[in-house]
PDB file of C-alpha atoms in Angstrom:
ATOM      1  CA  SER A   1      55.801 206.802  75.796  1.00 50.00           C
ATOM      2  CA  ILE A   2      55.621 204.842  78.958  1.00 58.00           C
ATOM      3  CA  ALA A   3      55.025 201.719  76.543  1.00 63.00           C
ATOM      4  CA  SER A   4      58.513 202.109  75.432  1.00 79.00           C
ATOM      5  CA  TYR A   5      59.649 200.879  79.066  1.00 83.00           C
ATOM      6  CA  GLU A   6      58.082 197.481  78.341  1.00 88.00           C
ATOM      7  CA  TYR A   7      61.288 196.893  76.235  1.00 91.00           C
ATOM      8  CA  PHE A   8      62.869 194.378  78.502  1.00 93.00           C
ATOM      9  CA  LYS A   9      60.028 193.016  80.288  1.00 92.00           C
ATOM     10  CA  LEU A  10      58.470 191.816  76.810  1.00 93.00           C
ATOM     11  CA  ARG A  11      62.157 190.254  76.427  1.00 95.00           C
ATOM     12  CA  GLY A  12      62.566 188.556  79.717  1.00 95.00           C
ATOM     13  CA  VAL A  13      65.551 190.698  80.510  1.00 95.00           C
ATOM     14  CA  PRO A  14      66.194 192.014  83.999  1.00 95.00           C
ATOM     15  CA  PHE A  15      66.005 195.886  84.499  1.00 93.00           C
ATOM     16  CA  VAL A  16      66.328 198.621  86.663  1.00 88.00           C
ATOM     17  CA  LYS A  17      62.785 199.913  86.886  1.00 88.00           C
ATOM     18  CA  PRO A  18      62.578 203.563  85.034  1.00 88.00           C
ATOM     19  CA  LEU A  19      60.952 206.836  86.024  1.00 86.00           C
ATOM     20  CA  PRO A  20      58.864 208.149  83.009  1.00 85.00           C
ATOM     21  CA  LEU A  21      60.929 210.471  80.664  1.00 83.00           C
ATOM     22  CA  VAL A  22      64.055 210.462  82.818  1.00 87.00           C
ATOM     23  CA  GLY A  23      64.504 206.448  82.813  1.00 86.00           C
ATOM     24  CA  GLY A  24      66.987 205.470  85.153  1.00 85.00           C
ATOM     25  CA  MET A  25      69.191 208.766  84.812  1.00 85.00           C
ATOM     26  CA  PHE A  26      67.228 210.471  87.745  1.00 88.00           C
ATOM     27  CA  PRO A  27      70.130 209.810  90.120  1.00 88.00           C
ATOM     28  CA  VAL A  28      72.494 211.411  87.491  1.00 86.00           C
ATOM     29  CA  LEU A  29      70.346 214.481  86.686  1.00 88.00           C
ATOM     30  CA  SER A  30      69.870 215.243  90.678  1.00 91.00           C
ATOM     31  CA  GLY A  31      73.704 214.941  91.214  1.00 90.00           C
ATOM     32  CA  ALA A  32      73.437 212.163  93.438  1.00 91.00           C
ATOM     33  CA  MET A  33      75.434 209.639  91.246  1.00 85.00           C
ATOM     34  CA  SER A  34      77.605 209.650  88.072  1.00 84.00           C
ATOM     35  CA  VAL A  35      76.676 207.920  85.268  1.00 79.00           C
ATOM     36  CA  VAL A  36      79.371 205.281  86.049  1.00 80.00           C
ATOM     37  CA  ASP A  37      77.966 205.077  89.382  1.00 85.00           C
ATOM     38  CA  CYS A  38      74.148 204.704  88.007  1.00 84.00           C
ATOM     39  CA  THR A  39      75.041 202.094  85.301  1.00 81.00           C
ATOM     40  CA  SER A  40      77.098 200.075  87.856  1.00 84.00           C
ATOM     41  CA  GLU A  41      74.179 199.477  90.291  1.00 83.00           C
ATOM     42  CA  GLY A  42      72.704 197.690  87.368  1.00 82.00           C
ATOM     43  CA  TYR A  43      75.663 195.322  87.275  1.00 85.00           C
ATOM     44  CA  ARG A  44      75.282 194.998  91.270  1.00 89.00           C
ATOM     45  CA  ARG A  45      71.432 194.146  91.247  1.00 91.00           C
ATOM     46  CA  PHE A  46      71.663 191.815  88.747  1.00 93.00           C
ATOM     47  CA  ARG A  47      74.989 190.111  89.321  1.00 90.00           C
ATOM     48  CA  ALA A  48      73.852 186.631  88.597  1.00 92.00           C
ATOM     49  CA  SER A  49      72.469 187.599  85.144  1.00 94.00           C
ATOM     50  CA  ARG A  50      74.417 187.494  82.079  1.00 94.00           C
ATOM     51  CA  PHE A  51      73.098 190.991  81.079  1.00 94.00           C
ATOM     52  CA  SER A  52      70.603 193.345  82.424  1.00 94.00           C
ATOM     53  CA  GLY A  53      68.955 196.472  81.035  1.00 92.00           C
ATOM     54  CA  LEU A  54      68.548 199.994  82.170  1.00 88.00           C
ATOM     55  CA  PHE A  55      67.012 203.035  80.065  1.00 88.00           C
ATOM     56  CA  MET A  56      69.175 206.150  79.260  1.00 83.00           C
ATOM     57  CA  PHE A  57      66.003 208.460  79.317  1.00 84.00           C
ATOM     58  CA  ARG A  58      63.580 206.471  77.007  1.00 83.00           C
ATOM     59  CA  GLN A  59      66.403 204.789  75.176  1.00 85.00           C
ATOM     60  CA  PRO A  60      67.002 201.173  76.460  1.00 88.00           C
ATOM     61  CA  ALA A  61      70.727 200.111  77.034  1.00 86.00           C
ATOM     62  CA  TYR A  62      72.089 196.612  77.668  1.00 87.00           C
ATOM     63  CA  LEU A  63      74.604 196.012  80.573  1.00 89.00           C
ATOM     64  CA  ILE A  64      76.504 193.072  79.617  1.00 89.00           C
ATOM     65  CA  HIS A  65      78.072 190.843  82.742  1.00 91.00           C
ATOM     66  CA  ASP A  66      79.395 187.958  81.566  1.00 92.00           C
ATOM     67  CA  PRO A  67      83.040 188.176  80.311  1.00 90.00           C
ATOM     68  CA  GLU A  68      82.837 185.481  77.827  1.00 92.00           C
ATOM     69  CA  LEU A  69      79.719 187.231  75.943  1.00 91.00           C
ATOM     70  CA  ILE A  70      81.801 190.423  76.359  1.00 86.00           C
ATOM     71  CA  LYS A  71      84.655 188.735  74.485  1.00 85.00           C
ATOM     72  CA  ARG A  72      82.296 187.719  72.031  1.00 87.00           C
ATOM     73  CA  ILE A  73      80.643 190.633  71.099  1.00 81.00           C
ATOM     74  CA  ALA A  74      83.997 192.719  71.081  1.00 77.00           C
ATOM     75  CA  ILE A  75      85.932 190.144  68.998  1.00 77.00           C
ATOM     76  CA  ALA A  76      83.414 187.813  67.120  1.00 78.00           C
ATOM     77  CA  ASP A  77      80.386 189.898  66.490  1.00 79.00           C
ATOM     78  CA  PHE A  78      82.145 193.499  66.681  1.00 70.00           C
ATOM     79  CA  ASP A  79      80.956 194.335  63.172  1.00 71.00           C
ATOM     80  CA  HIS A  80      77.137 194.165  64.416  1.00 72.00           C
ATOM     81  CA  PHE A  81      78.155 196.939  67.396  1.00 69.00           C
ATOM     82  CA  VAL A  82      79.085 199.643  65.674  1.00 63.00           C
ATOM     83  CA  ASP A  83      77.028 201.978  66.989  1.00 65.00           C
ATOM     84  CA  HIS A  84      77.095 203.700  70.748  1.00 60.00           C
ATOM     85  CA  SER A  85      74.579 205.442  72.650  1.00 59.00           C
ATOM     86  CA  PHE A  86      76.648 208.280  73.869  1.00 60.00           C
ATOM     87  CA  LYS A  87      78.464 210.215  71.092  1.00 61.00           C
ATOM     88  CA  PHE A  88      80.850 213.174  71.198  1.00 61.00           C
ATOM     89  CA  SER A  89      82.104 214.870  67.980  1.00 66.00           C
ATOM     90  CA  THR A  90      85.635 216.220  67.837  1.00 72.00           C
ATOM     91  CA  LYS A  91      84.212 219.950  68.030  1.00 74.00           C
ATOM     92  CA  MET A  92      82.336 219.190  71.440  1.00 68.00           C
ATOM     93  CA  ASP A  93      85.258 217.379  72.935  1.00 70.00           C
ATOM     94  CA  PRO A  94      88.586 216.906  70.930  1.00 74.00           C
ATOM     95  CA  PHE A  95      89.587 213.834  73.359  1.00 72.00           C
ATOM     96  CA  LEU A  96      86.440 212.143  74.057  1.00 69.00           C
ATOM     97  CA  GLY A  97      85.492 212.818  70.317  1.00 70.00           C
ATOM     98  CA  ARG A  98      88.586 210.943  69.262  1.00 72.00           C
ATOM     99  CA  SER A  99      87.846 207.718  71.913  1.00 74.00           C
ATOM    100  CA  LEU A 100      86.447 204.371  70.416  1.00 71.00           C
ATOM    101  CA  PHE A 101      83.803 204.247  73.256  1.00 68.00           C
ATOM    102  CA  PHE A 102      82.429 207.607  71.941  1.00 70.00           C
ATOM    103  CA  MET A 103      82.606 206.707  67.894  1.00 74.00           C
ATOM    104  CA  ASP A 104      80.354 205.112  65.732  1.00 72.00           C
ATOM    105  CA  GLY A 105      79.828 203.886  62.116  1.00 74.00           C
ATOM    106  CA  LEU A 106      82.930 204.021  59.829  1.00 75.00           C
ATOM    107  CA  ARG A 107      85.035 206.324  62.379  1.00 76.00           C
ATOM    108  CA  TRP A 108      84.600 203.298  64.984  1.00 73.00           C
ATOM    109  CA  ARG A 109      85.588 200.566  62.289  1.00 75.00           C
ATOM    110  CA  GLN A 110      88.631 202.397  61.194  1.00 80.00           C
ATOM    111  CA  GLY A 111      89.662 203.310  64.682  1.00 79.00           C
ATOM    112  CA  ARG A 112      89.188 199.461  65.970  1.00 76.00           C
ATOM    113  CA  SER A 113      90.863 198.102  62.922  1.00 79.00           C
ATOM    114  CA  GLY A 114      93.798 200.257  63.796  1.00 79.00           C
ATOM    115  CA  LEU A 115      93.979 199.163  67.476  1.00 78.00           C
ATOM    116  CA  SER A 116      93.301 195.460  66.910  1.00 78.00           C
ATOM    117  CA  PRO A 117      96.941 194.823  66.186  1.00 80.00           C
ATOM    118  CA  ALA A 118      98.410 196.154  69.268  1.00 81.00           C
ATOM    119  CA  PHE A 119      96.266 193.840  71.387  1.00 79.00           C
ATOM    120  CA  THR A 120      97.232 190.347  70.083  1.00 82.00           C
ATOM    121  CA  GLY A 121      97.522 187.604  72.408  1.00 82.00           C
ATOM    122  CA  SER A 122     101.347 187.707  72.747  1.00 87.00           C
ATOM    123  CA  LYS A 123     101.508 191.388  73.077  1.00 85.00           C
ATOM    124  CA  MET A 124      98.939 191.362  75.869  1.00 83.00           C
ATOM    125  CA  ARG A 125     100.894 188.678  77.530  1.00 87.00           C
ATOM    126  CA  SER A 126     104.535 190.513  77.340  1.00 87.00           C
ATOM    127  CA  MET A 127     102.445 193.662  78.662  1.00 87.00           C
ATOM    128  CA  PHE A 128     101.013 191.777  81.646  1.00 87.00           C
ATOM    129  CA  GLY A 129     104.409 192.005  83.612  1.00 88.00           C
ATOM    130  CA  LEU A 130     104.864 195.800  83.211  1.00 88.00           C
ATOM    131  CA  LEU A 131     100.955 196.481  83.765  1.00 88.00           C
ATOM    132  CA  THR A 132     101.074 194.214  87.164  1.00 89.00           C
ATOM    133  CA  SER A 133     104.011 196.234  88.546  1.00 89.00           C
ATOM    134  CA  TYR A 134     102.423 199.578  87.532  1.00 87.00           C
ATOM    135  CA  CYS A 135      99.225 198.415  89.106  1.00 88.00           C
ATOM    136  CA  GLU A 136     101.041 196.946  92.705  1.00 86.00           C
ATOM    137  CA  GLY A 137     102.887 200.301  92.758  1.00 82.00           C
ATOM    138  CA  ALA A 138      99.501 202.377  92.344  1.00 82.00           C
ATOM    139  CA  MET A 139      97.876 200.446  95.048  1.00 81.00           C
ATOM    140  CA  GLU A 140     100.649 200.849  97.574  1.00 79.00           C
ATOM    141  CA  ARG A 141     100.807 204.643  97.320  1.00 68.00           C
ATOM    142  CA  PRO A 142      98.168 206.399 100.029  1.00 62.00           C
TER     143      PRO A 142
END
């Protein structure tokens, strides 16, 4: 129903105005934009906000803009954010089905717990130089 499109308005969250049935996904469905470009539009429109919203068809989705808020969600409050909108089974796509971005529930918790030790502050600092050199090399290529 159209009433579900009031979700962000009632909460005072800036949002990309949805179209009936498709929400903000019309550019994706028409082939004019990729999903990444479509969601990036929300970031560009509401740069000054800590977060904004868009509708993936009739489902509301938050776009988090503020790095500190992202850090809080990803580290301190991660137990409250275990389910994701897009889900792929390993049968549907063996690679994406094993990605943390597309897991939910217990599988997500186990995967995140397994990866967390690899991303401690000291390990990230030690990898920084290597990553920087690779990125600089990639940017120099035509």
